[in-house]
Short mmCIF file of C-alpha atoms and ligand atoms in Angstrom, two decimals:
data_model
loop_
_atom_site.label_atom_id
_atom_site.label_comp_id
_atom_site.label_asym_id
_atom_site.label_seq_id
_atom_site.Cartn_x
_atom_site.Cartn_y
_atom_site.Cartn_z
CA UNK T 1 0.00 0.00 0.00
CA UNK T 2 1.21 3.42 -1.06
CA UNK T 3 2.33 6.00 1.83
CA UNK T 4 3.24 9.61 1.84
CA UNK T 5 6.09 11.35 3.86
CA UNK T 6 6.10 14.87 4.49
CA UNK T 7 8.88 16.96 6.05
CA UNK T 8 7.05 19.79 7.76
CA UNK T 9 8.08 23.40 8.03
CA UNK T 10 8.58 25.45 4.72
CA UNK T 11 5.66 27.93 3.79
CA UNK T 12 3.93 27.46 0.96
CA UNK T 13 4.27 30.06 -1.87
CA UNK T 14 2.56 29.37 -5.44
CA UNK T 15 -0.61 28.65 -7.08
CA UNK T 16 -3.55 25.73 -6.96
CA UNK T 17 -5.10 25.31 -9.36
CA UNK T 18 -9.53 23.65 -7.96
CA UNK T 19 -10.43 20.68 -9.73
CA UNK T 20 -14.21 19.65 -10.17
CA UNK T 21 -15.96 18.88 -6.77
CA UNK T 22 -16.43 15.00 -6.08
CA UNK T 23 -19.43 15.81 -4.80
CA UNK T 24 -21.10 17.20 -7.67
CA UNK T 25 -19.59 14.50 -10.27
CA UNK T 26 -20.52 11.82 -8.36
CA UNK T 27 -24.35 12.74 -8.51
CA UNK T 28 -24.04 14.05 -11.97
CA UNK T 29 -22.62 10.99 -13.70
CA UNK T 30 -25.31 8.69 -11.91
CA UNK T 31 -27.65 11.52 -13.54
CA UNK T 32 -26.72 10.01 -17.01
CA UNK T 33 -28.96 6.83 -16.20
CA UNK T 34 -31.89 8.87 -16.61
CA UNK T 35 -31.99 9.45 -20.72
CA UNK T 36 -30.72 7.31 -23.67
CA UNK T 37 -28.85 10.63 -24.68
CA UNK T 38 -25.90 11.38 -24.24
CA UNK T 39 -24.56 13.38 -21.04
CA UNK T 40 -21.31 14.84 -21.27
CA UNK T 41 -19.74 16.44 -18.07
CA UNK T 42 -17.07 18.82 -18.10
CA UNK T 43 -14.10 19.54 -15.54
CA UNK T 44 -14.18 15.82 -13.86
CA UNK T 45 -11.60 15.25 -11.05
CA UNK T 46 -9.11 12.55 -11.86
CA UNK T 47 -10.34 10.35 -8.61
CA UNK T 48 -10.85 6.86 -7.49
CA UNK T 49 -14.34 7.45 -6.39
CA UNK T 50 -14.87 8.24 -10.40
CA UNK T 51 -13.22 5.47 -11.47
CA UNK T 52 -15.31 3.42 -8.96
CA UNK T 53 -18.90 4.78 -9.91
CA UNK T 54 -18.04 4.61 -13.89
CA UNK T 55 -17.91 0.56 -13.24
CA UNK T 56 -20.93 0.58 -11.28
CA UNK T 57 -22.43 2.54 -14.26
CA UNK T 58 -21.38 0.33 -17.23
CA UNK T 59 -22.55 -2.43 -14.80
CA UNK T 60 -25.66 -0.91 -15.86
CA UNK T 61 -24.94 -0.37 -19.07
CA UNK T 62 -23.73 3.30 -19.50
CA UNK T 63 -21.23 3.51 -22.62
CA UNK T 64 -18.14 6.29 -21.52
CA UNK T 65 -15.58 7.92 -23.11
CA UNK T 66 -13.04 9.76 -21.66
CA UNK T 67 -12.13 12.98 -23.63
CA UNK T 68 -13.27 11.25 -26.67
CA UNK T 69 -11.25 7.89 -26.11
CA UNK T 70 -12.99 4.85 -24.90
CA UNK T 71 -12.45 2.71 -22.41
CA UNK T 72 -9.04 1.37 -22.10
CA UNK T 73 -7.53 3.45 -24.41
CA UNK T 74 -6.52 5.69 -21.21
CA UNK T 75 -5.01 4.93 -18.61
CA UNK T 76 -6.22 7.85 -15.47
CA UNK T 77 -9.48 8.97 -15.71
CA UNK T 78 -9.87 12.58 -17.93
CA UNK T 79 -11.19 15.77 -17.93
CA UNK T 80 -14.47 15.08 -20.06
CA UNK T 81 -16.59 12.81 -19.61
CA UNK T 82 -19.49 11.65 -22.34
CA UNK T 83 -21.54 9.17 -20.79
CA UNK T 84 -24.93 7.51 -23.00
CA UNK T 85 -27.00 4.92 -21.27
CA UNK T 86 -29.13 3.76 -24.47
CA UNK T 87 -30.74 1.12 -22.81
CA UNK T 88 -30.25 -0.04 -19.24
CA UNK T 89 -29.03 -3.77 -19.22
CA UNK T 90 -29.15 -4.40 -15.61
CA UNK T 91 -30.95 -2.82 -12.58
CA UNK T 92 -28.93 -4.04 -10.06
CA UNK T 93 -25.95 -2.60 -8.43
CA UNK T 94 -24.48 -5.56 -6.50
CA UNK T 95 -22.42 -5.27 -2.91
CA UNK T 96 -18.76 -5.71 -4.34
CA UNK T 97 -19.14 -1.99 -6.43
CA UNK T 98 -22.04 -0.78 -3.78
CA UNK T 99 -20.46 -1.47 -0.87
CA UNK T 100 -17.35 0.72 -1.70
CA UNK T 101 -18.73 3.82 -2.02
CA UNK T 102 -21.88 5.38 -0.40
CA UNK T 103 -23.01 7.64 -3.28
CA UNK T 104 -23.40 4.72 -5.63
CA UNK T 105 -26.29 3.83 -3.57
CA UNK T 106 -28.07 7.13 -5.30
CA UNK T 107 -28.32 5.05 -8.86
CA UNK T 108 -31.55 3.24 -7.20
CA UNK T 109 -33.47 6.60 -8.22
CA UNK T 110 -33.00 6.84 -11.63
CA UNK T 111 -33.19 3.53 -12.32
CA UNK T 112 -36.32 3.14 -10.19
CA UNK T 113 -37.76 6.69 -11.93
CA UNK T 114 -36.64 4.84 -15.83
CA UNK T 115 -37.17 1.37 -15.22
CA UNK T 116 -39.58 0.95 -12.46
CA UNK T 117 -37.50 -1.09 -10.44
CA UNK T 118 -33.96 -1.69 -9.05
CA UNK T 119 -32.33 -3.70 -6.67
CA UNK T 120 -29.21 -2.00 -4.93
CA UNK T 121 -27.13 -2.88 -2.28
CA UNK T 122 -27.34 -1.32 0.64
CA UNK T 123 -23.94 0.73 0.94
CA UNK T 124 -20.70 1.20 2.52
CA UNK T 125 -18.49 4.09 2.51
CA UNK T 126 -16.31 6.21 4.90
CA UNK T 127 -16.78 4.73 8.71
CA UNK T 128 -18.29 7.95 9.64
CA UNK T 129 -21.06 7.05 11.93
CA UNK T 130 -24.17 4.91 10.87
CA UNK T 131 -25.50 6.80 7.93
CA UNK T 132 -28.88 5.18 7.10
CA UNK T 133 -30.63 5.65 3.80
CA UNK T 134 -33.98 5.30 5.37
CA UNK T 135 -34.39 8.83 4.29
CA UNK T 136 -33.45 7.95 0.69
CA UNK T 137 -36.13 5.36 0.99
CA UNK T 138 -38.87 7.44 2.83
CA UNK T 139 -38.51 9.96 -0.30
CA UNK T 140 -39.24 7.36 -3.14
CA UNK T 141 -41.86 5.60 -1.48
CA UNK T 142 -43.90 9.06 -0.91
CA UNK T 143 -42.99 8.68 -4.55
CA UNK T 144 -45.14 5.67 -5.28
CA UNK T 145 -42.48 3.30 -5.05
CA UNK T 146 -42.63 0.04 -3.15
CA UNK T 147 -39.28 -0.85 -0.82
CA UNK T 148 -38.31 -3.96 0.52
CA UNK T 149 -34.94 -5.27 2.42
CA UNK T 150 -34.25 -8.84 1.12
CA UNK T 151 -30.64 -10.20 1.86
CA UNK T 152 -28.88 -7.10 2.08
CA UNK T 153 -30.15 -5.24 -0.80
CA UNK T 154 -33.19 -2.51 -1.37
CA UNK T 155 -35.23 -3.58 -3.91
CA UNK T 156 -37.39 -0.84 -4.99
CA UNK T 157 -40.49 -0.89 -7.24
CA UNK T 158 -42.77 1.09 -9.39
CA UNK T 159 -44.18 -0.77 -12.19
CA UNK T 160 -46.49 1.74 -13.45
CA UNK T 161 -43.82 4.50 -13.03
CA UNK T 162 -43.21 6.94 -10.49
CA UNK T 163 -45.64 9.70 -9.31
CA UNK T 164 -45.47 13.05 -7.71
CA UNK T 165 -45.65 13.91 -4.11
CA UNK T 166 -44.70 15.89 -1.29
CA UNK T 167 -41.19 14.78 0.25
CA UNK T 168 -40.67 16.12 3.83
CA UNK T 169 -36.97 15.53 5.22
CA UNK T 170 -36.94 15.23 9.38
CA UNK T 171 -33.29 16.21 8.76
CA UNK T 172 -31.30 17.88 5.88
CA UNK T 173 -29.88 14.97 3.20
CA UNK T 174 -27.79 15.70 1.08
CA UNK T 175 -27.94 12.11 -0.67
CA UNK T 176 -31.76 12.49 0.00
CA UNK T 177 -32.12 15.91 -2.09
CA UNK T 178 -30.48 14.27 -4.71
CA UNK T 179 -32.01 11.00 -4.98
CA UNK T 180 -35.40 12.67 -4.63
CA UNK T 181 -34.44 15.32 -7.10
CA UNK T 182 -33.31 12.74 -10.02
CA UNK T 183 -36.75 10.29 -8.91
CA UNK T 184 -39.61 13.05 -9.31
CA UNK T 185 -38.04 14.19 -12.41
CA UNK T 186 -39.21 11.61 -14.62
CA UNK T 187 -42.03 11.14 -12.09
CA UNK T 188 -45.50 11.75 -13.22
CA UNK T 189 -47.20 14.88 -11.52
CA UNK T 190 -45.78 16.90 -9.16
CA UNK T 191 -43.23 17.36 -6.23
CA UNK T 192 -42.11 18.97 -3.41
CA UNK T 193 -39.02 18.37 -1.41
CA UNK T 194 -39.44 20.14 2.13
CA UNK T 195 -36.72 20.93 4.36
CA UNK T 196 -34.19 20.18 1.15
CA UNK T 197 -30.09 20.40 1.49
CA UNK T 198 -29.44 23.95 -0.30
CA UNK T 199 -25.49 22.86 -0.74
CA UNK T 200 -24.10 24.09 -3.91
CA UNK T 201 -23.60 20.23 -5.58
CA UNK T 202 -27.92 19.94 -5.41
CA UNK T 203 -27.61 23.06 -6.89
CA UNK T 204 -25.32 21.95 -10.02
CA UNK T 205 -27.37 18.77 -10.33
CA UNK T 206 -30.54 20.95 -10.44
CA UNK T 207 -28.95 22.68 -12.85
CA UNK T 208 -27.86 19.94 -15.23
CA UNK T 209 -30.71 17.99 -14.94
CA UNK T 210 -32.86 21.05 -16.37
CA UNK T 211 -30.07 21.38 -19.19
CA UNK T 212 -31.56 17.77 -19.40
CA UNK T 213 -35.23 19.22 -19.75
CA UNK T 214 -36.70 18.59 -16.37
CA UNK T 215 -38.99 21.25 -14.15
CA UNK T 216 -37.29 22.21 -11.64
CA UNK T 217 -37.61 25.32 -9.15
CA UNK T 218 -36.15 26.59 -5.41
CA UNK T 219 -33.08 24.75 -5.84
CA UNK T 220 -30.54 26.55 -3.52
CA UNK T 221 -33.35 26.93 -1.05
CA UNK T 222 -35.05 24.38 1.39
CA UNK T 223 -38.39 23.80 -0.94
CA UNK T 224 -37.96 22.09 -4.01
CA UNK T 225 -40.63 21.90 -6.62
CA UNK T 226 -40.24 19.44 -9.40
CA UNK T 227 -42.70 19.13 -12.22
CA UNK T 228 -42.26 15.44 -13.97
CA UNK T 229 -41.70 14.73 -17.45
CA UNK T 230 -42.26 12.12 -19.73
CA UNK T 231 -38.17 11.61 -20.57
CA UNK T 232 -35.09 13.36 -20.53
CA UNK T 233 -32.58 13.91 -23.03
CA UNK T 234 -28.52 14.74 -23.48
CA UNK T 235 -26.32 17.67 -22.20
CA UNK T 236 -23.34 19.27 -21.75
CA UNK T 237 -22.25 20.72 -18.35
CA UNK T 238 -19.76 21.55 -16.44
CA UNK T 239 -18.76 20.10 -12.83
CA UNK T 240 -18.27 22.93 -10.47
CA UNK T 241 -15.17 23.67 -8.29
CA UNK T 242 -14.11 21.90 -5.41
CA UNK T 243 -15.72 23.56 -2.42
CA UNK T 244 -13.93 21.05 -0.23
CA UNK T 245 -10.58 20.98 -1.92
CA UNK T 246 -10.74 24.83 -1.88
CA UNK T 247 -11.08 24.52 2.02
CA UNK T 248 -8.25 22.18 2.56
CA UNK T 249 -5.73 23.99 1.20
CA UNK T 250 -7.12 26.96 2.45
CA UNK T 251 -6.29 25.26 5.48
CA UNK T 252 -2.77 24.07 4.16
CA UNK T 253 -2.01 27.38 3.74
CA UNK T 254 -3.20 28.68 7.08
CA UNK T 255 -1.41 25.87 8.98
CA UNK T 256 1.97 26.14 6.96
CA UNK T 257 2.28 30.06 6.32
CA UNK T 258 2.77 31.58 3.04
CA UNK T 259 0.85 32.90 0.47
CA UNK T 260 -1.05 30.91 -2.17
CA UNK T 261 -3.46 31.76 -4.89
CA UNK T 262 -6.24 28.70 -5.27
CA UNK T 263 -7.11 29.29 -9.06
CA UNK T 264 -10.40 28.96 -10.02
CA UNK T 265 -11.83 28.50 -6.53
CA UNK T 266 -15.31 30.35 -5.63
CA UNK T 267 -15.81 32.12 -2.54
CA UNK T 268 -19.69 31.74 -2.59
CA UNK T 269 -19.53 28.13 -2.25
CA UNK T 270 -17.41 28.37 1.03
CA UNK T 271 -18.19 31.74 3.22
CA UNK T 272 -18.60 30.66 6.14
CA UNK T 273 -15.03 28.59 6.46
CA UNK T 274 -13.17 31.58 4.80
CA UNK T 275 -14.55 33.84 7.34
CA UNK T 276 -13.30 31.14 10.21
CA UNK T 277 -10.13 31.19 8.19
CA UNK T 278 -10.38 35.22 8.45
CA UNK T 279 -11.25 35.10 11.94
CA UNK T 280 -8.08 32.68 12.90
CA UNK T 281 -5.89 35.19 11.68
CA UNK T 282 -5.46 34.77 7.64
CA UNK T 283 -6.34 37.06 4.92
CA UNK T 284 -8.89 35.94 2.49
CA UNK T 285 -8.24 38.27 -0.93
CA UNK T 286 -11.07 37.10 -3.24
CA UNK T 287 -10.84 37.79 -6.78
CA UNK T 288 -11.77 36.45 -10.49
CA UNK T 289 -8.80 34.33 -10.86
CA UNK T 290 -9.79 32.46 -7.15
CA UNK T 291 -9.07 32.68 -4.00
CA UNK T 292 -5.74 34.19 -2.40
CA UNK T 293 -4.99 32.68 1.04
CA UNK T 294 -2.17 34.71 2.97
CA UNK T 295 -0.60 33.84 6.75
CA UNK T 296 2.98 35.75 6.59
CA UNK T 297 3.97 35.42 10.12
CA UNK T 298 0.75 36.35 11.88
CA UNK T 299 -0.30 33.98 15.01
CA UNK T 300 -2.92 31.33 14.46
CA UNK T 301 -6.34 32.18 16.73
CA UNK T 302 -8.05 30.14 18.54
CA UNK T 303 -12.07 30.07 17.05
CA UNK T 304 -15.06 27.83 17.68
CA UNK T 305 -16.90 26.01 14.80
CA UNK T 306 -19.94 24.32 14.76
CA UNK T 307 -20.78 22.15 11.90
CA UNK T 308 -23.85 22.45 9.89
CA UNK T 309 -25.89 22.10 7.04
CA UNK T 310 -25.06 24.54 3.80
CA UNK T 311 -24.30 27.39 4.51
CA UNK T 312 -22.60 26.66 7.69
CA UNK T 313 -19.67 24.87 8.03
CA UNK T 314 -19.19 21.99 6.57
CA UNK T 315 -18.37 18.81 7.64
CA UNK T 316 -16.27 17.90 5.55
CA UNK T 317 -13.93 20.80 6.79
CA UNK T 318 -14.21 19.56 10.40
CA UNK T 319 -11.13 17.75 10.28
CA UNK T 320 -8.53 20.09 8.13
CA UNK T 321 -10.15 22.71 10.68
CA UNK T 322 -9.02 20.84 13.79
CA UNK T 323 -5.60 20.11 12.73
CA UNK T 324 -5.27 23.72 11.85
CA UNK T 325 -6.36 24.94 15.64
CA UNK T 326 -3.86 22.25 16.93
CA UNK T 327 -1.34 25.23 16.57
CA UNK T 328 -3.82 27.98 17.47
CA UNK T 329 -2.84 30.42 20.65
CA UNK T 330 -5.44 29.41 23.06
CA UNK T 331 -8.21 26.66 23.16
CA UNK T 332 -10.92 26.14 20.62
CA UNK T 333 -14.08 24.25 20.50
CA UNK T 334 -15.14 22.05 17.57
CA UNK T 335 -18.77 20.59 17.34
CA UNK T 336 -20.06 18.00 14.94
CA UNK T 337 -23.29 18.08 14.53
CA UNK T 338 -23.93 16.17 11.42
CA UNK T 339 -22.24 12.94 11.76
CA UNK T 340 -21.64 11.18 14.95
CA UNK T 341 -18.43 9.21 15.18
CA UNK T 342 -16.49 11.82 13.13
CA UNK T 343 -13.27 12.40 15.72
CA UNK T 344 -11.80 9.30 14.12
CA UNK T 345 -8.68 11.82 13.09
CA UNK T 346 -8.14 12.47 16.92
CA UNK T 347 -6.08 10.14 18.16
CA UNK T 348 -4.08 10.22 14.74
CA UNK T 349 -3.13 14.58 15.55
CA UNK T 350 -2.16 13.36 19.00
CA UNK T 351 0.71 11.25 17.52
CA UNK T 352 1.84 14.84 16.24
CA UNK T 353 1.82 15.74 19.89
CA UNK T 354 -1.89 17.75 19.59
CA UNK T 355 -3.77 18.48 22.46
CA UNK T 356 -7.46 17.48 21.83
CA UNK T 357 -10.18 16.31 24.80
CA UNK T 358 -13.47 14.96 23.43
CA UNK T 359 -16.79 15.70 25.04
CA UNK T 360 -20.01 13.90 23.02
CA UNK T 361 -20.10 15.54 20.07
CA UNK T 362 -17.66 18.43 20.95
CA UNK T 363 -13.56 18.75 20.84
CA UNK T 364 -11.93 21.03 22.95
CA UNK T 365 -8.35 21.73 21.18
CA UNK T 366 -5.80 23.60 22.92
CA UNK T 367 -2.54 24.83 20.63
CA UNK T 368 0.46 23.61 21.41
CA UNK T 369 3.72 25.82 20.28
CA UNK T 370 4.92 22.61 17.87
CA UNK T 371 4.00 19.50 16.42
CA UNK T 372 5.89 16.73 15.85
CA UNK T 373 6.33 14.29 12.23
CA UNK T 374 5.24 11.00 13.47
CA UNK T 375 3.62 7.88 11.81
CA UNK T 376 -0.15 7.74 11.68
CA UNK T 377 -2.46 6.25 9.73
CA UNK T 378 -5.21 7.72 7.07
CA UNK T 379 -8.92 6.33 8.86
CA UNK T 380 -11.63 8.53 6.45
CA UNK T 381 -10.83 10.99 3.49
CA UNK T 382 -11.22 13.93 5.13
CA UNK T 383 -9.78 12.92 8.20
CA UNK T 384 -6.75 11.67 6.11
CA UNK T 385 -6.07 14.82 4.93
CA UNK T 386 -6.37 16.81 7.92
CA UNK T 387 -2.97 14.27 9.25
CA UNK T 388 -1.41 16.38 5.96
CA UNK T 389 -2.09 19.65 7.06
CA UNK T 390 -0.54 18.59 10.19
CA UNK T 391 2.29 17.15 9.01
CA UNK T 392 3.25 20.30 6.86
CA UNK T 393 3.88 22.14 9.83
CA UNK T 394 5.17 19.50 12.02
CA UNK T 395 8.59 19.20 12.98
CA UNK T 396 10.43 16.41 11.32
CA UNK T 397 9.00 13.67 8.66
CA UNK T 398 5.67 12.63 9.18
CA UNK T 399 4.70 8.73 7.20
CA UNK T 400 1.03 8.56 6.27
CA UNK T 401 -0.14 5.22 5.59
CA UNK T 402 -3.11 4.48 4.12
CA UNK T 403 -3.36 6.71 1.73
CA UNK T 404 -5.94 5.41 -0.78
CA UNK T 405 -8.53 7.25 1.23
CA UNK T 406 -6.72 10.64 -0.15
CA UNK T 407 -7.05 9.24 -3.56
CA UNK T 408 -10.65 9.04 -3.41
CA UNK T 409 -10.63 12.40 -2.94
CA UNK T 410 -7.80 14.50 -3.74
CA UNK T 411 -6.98 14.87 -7.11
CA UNK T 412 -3.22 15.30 -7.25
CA UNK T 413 -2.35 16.21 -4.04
CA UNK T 414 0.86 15.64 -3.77
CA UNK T 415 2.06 17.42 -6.87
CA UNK T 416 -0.11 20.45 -5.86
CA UNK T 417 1.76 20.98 -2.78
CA UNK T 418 5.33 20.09 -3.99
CA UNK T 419 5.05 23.21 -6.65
CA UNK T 420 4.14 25.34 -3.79
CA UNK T 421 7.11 24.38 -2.13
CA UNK T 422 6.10 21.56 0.07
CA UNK T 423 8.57 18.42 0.74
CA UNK T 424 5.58 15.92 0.34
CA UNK T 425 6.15 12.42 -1.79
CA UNK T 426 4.76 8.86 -2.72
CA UNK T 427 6.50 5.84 -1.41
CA UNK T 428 4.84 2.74 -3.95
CA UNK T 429 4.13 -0.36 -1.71
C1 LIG M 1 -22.90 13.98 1.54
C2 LIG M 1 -21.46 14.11 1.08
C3 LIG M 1 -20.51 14.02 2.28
C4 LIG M 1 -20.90 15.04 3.35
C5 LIG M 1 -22.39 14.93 3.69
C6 LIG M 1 -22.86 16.02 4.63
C7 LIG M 1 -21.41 13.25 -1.18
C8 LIG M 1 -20.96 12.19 -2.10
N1 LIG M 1 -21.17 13.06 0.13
O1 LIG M 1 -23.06 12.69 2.12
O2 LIG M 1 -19.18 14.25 1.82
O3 LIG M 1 -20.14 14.82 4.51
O4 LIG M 1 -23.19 15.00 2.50
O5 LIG M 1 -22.62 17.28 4.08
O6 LIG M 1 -21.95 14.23 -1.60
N2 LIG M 1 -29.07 10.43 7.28
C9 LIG M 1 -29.99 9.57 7.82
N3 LIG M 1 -30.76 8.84 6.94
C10 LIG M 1 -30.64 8.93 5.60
C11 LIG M 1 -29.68 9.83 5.07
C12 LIG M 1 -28.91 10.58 5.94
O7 LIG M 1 -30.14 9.46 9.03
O8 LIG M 1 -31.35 8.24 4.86
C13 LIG M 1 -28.24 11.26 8.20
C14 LIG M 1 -26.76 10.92 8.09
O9 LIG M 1 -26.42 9.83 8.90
C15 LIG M 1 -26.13 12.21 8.56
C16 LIG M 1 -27.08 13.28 8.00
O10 LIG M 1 -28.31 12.60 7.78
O11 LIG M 1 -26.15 12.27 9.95
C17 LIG M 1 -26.63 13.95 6.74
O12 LIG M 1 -26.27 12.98 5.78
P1 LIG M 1 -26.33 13.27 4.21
O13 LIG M 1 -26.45 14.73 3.98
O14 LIG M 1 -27.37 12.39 3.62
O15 LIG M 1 -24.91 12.78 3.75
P2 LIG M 1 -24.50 12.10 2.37
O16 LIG M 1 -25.42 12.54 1.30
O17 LIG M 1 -24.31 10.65 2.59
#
């Protein structure tokens, strides 16, 4: 298994350039079950999770090409993506692809919404907490659909199609918004998703899928109203930037010093971490080329976050944000409130020689004046990251094992951070 060592302490000076948000890919690709057209999606990270999903979609029978070439003909995964699903050949998504990737579970809507069935197992994921899908479920049966569990797989039904309804969340879902989104498009009537995730990646879906000719209005806001239509046909769009990538090396930057420029990054997507970022003591100059992140010297503050829903902060930045106060000049309190179980990174920053107390769902951090390189190991993708941004300003070499968890997520990482200066490499094996 691949590692990366990092020898913390220079400052990173240089630009980074955003890939395509995971997040928004993901959903979009499975998006291309829903017509016999062609969908073609621009600005696709290079990233195992891709890789993963585009089996899980030829499973089904989704034809790709990858700028143009077919399958096989490249050897990483490309920038454009052209994906046709003329006919579906199977509706099931077994546990070997399922199981090693949560968002895969999502293809159960539009194959449910095109086929009137699917069977999908149930899926697997980062070991963040339970995460159910009995919120995915609850959406397409107010759909019309019928759900039962049979030996570790939902199998989902709606032989006479799907119809409209009103979909009320008891908690935001991201995964929920979009599987509901994709089902009550080809639905027939009308829908309303209440108490819907307003992140940015619903938004680009939303957006795409009415590229794709579907009714859609309030995306970006908690009530969602979906008109069905009969079918859906091809489209080109682009993936938007990494809201989570942008954050990290935010973060990066923050933790190591410097001054970086993260090209093509957009500030709307991520407000309310750049203004944490702005109140720990780093200046946030937004601008049309991105996002420039600058610490040159000043101390790192101590600030309390609380996770949340879009537009608060995200999860996903819980982590990156934690190492990042490990250095801070006073204590600082970090709450997770979306996922339980989501401190798995804690025990890995105290190897660095961070001081972090856990209380429920809250970690108090106090700043120490230096970390130390150590070995630790990579337990989630964000959480495997955040060991990074430790290790960049940690004294000594820091090993990271584990590190396929990065490449579901990071596109590039290490050469990223290496032209900004950073002594960060890939041992094979
Ligand atoms: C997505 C993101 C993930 C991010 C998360 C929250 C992708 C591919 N993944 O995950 O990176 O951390 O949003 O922003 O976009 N829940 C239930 N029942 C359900 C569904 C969810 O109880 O049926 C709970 C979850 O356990 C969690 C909360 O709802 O506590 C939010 O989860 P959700 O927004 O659905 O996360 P994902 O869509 O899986």
């Amino acid at each position: 298994m691949d590692r990366i060592r990092i020898v913390g302490g220079p400052e990173l000076h240089g630009v980074i350039p955003i890939s395509g948000a995971k997040n928004a890919a993901l959903p979009l690709m499975i998006a291309s079950l829903l017509t016999n057209e062609t969908l073609t999606l621009e600005n696709v990270p290079r990233l195992a999770d891709i890789t993963a999903l585009l089996r899980i979609l030829q499973n089904h029978g989704v034809d790709y090409k990858i700028d143009g070439k077919r399958p096989g003909e490249v050897q990483t995964t490309g920038r454009t993506l052209h994906l046709q699903a003329a006919a579906i050949v199977d509706t099931t998504a077994p546990y070997d692809l399922v199981s090693k990737m949560r968002a895969s579970f999502w293809v159960v809507a539009p194959l449910l919404a095109r086929m009137g069935e699917a069977k999908v197992s149930l899926p697997g994921g980062c070991a963040i907490g339970t995460r159910p899908v009995d919120f995915l479920l609850m959406a397409l049966e107010k759909l019309g659909a019928s759900i039962e569990i049979e030996a570790g797989y939902v199998v989902a039904k709606a032989r006479k199609g799907l119809r409209g309804g009103e979909i009320v969340f008891p908690k935001v879902t991201v995964g929920g918004t979009h599987t509901a989104l994709m089902a009550a498009s080809l639905a027939h009537g009308d829908t309303t998703i209440h108490n819907a995730a307003r992140e940015p990646e619903i938004v680009d879906l939303a957006d795409c899928l009415v590229k794709m000719g579907a009714k859609i209005k309030g995306a970006g806001t908690s009530t969602i109203e979906i008109s069905g239509v009969a079918r859906l046909g091809g489209a080109r769009h682009a993936v938007l930037p990494d809201r989570i990538e942008t954050g990290t090396y935010a973060m990066a930057v923050a933790m190591a010093g410097g001054d970086v420029l993260l090209e093509g990054a957009r500030p709307e997507l991520l407000q309310s971490a750049l203004d944490t970022l702005t109140a720990s003591g780093v200046d946030i100059i937004s601008s049309n080329e991105g996002i420039r992140v600058r610490r040159n010297g000043a101390p790192i503050m101590p600030v309390d976050v609380s996770t949340d829903p879009f537009p608060g902060f995200p999860t996903d930045l819980q982590a990156q944000f934690m190492a990042l106060m490990t250095r801070a000049k006073g204590a600082s309190r970090i709450t997770e409130t979306i996922f339980e179980n989501r401190f798995m990174h804690v025990q890995e920053l105290a190897r660095f020689g961070a001081k972090i107390r856990l209380d429920n769902d809250m970690a108090i951090v106090t700043g120490v004046e230096k970390l130390t390189g150590a070995p630790v190991m990579a337990t989630d993708l964000r959480a495997s990251v955040s060991l990074v941004i430790a290790a960049l300003a940690a004294e000594g070499e820091t090993m990271v094992h584990r590190v396929y968890h990065l490449d579901r997520g990071f596109e590039h990482l290490e050469q990223k951070l290496v032209a900004c200066g950073a002594v960060i490499e890939r041992l094979a094996g």
